[in-house]
């Protein structure tokens, strides 16, 4: 009897705004180490993909570039020795928005080295 136009069950093919969760990102980085530019680059890529995302920066300890999503540490330069790939962070944000469990990002690109 229903035409389907007003059904709220959905078939998974459309964006349902009620299913996406709010995501808050905190990036703690070492300013004297010159990591602010890396933070700005990463924040720009995130905002390009998710314009409504909340990103906060904090000054951290020496060598730090730590990323939390909704209070959970998902990346640590102190542990990995490099910086996260943008695609890995975007994927972690997608998972958080969909309510999926977050996993630590273990892939990292090496810091820039000038020879």
GROMACS .gro file of C-alpha atoms in nm:
model
  115
    1UNK     CA    1   0.000   0.000   0.000
    2UNK     CA    2   0.292   0.233   0.062
    3UNK     CA    3   0.462   0.393  -0.237
    4UNK     CA    4   0.796   0.395  -0.057
    5UNK     CA    5   0.845   0.768  -0.098
    6UNK     CA    6   0.789   0.842   0.269
    7UNK     CA    7   0.933   0.526   0.417
    8UNK     CA    8   1.191   0.588   0.685
    9UNK     CA    9   1.347   0.243   0.670
   10UNK     CA   10   1.575   0.333   0.380
   11UNK     CA   11   1.776   0.089   0.176
   12UNK     CA   12   2.121   0.220   0.263
   13UNK     CA   13   2.163   0.401  -0.067
   14UNK     CA   14   2.110   0.754   0.058
   15UNK     CA   15   2.274   0.976   0.314
   16UNK     CA   16   2.073   0.969   0.632
   17UNK     CA   17   2.177   1.264   0.844
   18UNK     CA   18   2.048   1.099   1.161
   19UNK     CA   19   2.301   0.817   1.134
   20UNK     CA   20   2.616   1.031   1.126
   21UNK     CA   21   2.771   1.106   1.462
   22UNK     CA   22   2.941   1.426   1.567
   23UNK     CA   23   3.318   1.400   1.543
   24UNK     CA   24   3.568   1.610   1.736
   25UNK     CA   25   3.937   1.598   1.651
   26UNK     CA   26   4.218   1.724   1.872
   27UNK     CA   27   4.569   1.748   1.729
   28UNK     CA   28   4.850   1.809   1.975
   29UNK     CA   29   5.177   1.908   1.810
   30UNK     CA   30   5.524   2.041   1.885
   31UNK     CA   31   5.539   2.401   1.760
   32UNK     CA   32   5.918   2.449   1.803
   33UNK     CA   33   5.966   2.136   1.589
   34UNK     CA   34   5.791   2.312   1.299
   35UNK     CA   35   5.489   2.079   1.299
   36UNK     CA   36   5.231   2.358   1.271
   37UNK     CA   37   5.253   2.350   0.890
   38UNK     CA   38   5.184   1.975   0.894
   39UNK     CA   39   4.886   2.034   1.124
   40UNK     CA   40   4.750   2.307   0.891
   41UNK     CA   41   4.791   2.080   0.587
   42UNK     CA   42   4.612   1.792   0.759
   43UNK     CA   43   4.335   2.016   0.896
   44UNK     CA   44   4.278   2.161   0.549
   45UNK     CA   45   4.245   1.813   0.396
   46UNK     CA   46   4.000   1.708   0.668
   47UNK     CA   47   3.787   2.022   0.627
   48UNK     CA   48   3.782   1.973   0.251
   49UNK     CA   49   3.636   1.625   0.299
   50UNK     CA   50   3.422   1.706   0.606
   51UNK     CA   51   3.348   2.082   0.625
   52UNK     CA   52   3.143   2.045   0.945
   53UNK     CA   53   3.417   1.869   1.142
   54UNK     CA   54   3.545   2.028   1.463
   55UNK     CA   55   3.926   2.038   1.479
   56UNK     CA   56   4.117   2.177   1.774
   57UNK     CA   57   4.493   2.224   1.794
   58UNK     CA   58   4.697   2.218   2.111
   59UNK     CA   59   5.065   2.275   2.172
   60UNK     CA   60   5.234   1.952   2.276
   61UNK     CA   61   5.567   1.829   2.400
   62UNK     CA   62   5.888   1.792   2.204
   63UNK     CA   63   5.839   1.575   1.896
   64UNK     CA   64   5.466   1.533   1.952
   65UNK     CA   65   5.205   1.503   1.678
   66UNK     CA   66   4.917   1.322   1.846
   67UNK     CA   67   4.564   1.292   1.707
   68UNK     CA   68   4.253   1.212   1.909
   69UNK     CA   69   3.910   1.148   1.764
   70UNK     CA   70   3.630   1.186   2.017
   71UNK     CA   71   3.881   1.151   2.300
   72UNK     CA   72   4.047   0.835   2.166
   73UNK     CA   73   4.413   0.848   2.061
   74UNK     CA   74   4.425   0.727   1.701
   75UNK     CA   75   4.772   0.842   1.599
   76UNK     CA   76   5.098   0.915   1.781
   77UNK     CA   77   5.413   1.040   1.612
   78UNK     CA   78   5.594   0.960   1.934
   79UNK     CA   79   5.502   0.593   1.879
   80UNK     CA   80   5.523   0.578   1.497
   81UNK     CA   81   5.806   0.820   1.423
   82UNK     CA   82   5.632   0.987   1.130
   83UNK     CA   83   5.314   1.168   1.030
   84UNK     CA   84   4.979   1.012   0.936
   85UNK     CA   85   4.869   0.978   0.576
   86UNK     CA   86   4.568   1.200   0.504
   87UNK     CA   87   4.371   0.907   0.360
   88UNK     CA   88   4.414   0.709   0.684
   89UNK     CA   89   4.286   0.998   0.896
   90UNK     CA   90   3.992   1.056   0.659
   91UNK     CA   91   3.906   0.686   0.691
   92UNK     CA   92   3.923   0.704   1.072
   93UNK     CA   93   3.688   1.005   1.066
   94UNK     CA   94   3.447   0.818   0.837
   95UNK     CA   95   3.444   0.528   1.084
   96UNK     CA   96   3.380   0.763   1.377
   97UNK     CA   97   3.094   0.936   1.193
   98UNK     CA   98   2.936   0.598   1.121
   99UNK     CA   99   2.973   0.482   1.481
  100UNK     CA  100   3.223   0.212   1.388
  101UNK     CA  101   3.506   0.123   1.628
  102UNK     CA  102   3.822   0.327   1.583
  103UNK     CA  103   4.156   0.160   1.525
  104UNK     CA  104   4.495   0.317   1.577
  105UNK     CA  105   4.659   0.448   1.263
  106UNK     CA  106   4.991   0.265   1.237
  107UNK     CA  107   5.098   0.370   0.887
  108UNK     CA  108   5.307   0.684   0.883
  109UNK     CA  109   5.501   0.884   0.633
  110UNK     CA  110   5.851   0.980   0.740
  111UNK     CA  111   5.917   1.337   0.844
  112UNK     CA  112   6.069   1.551   0.570
  113UNK     CA  113   6.444   1.511   0.551
  114UNK     CA  114   6.657   1.755   0.356
  115UNK     CA  115   6.993   1.617   0.253
   0.00000   0.00000   0.00000
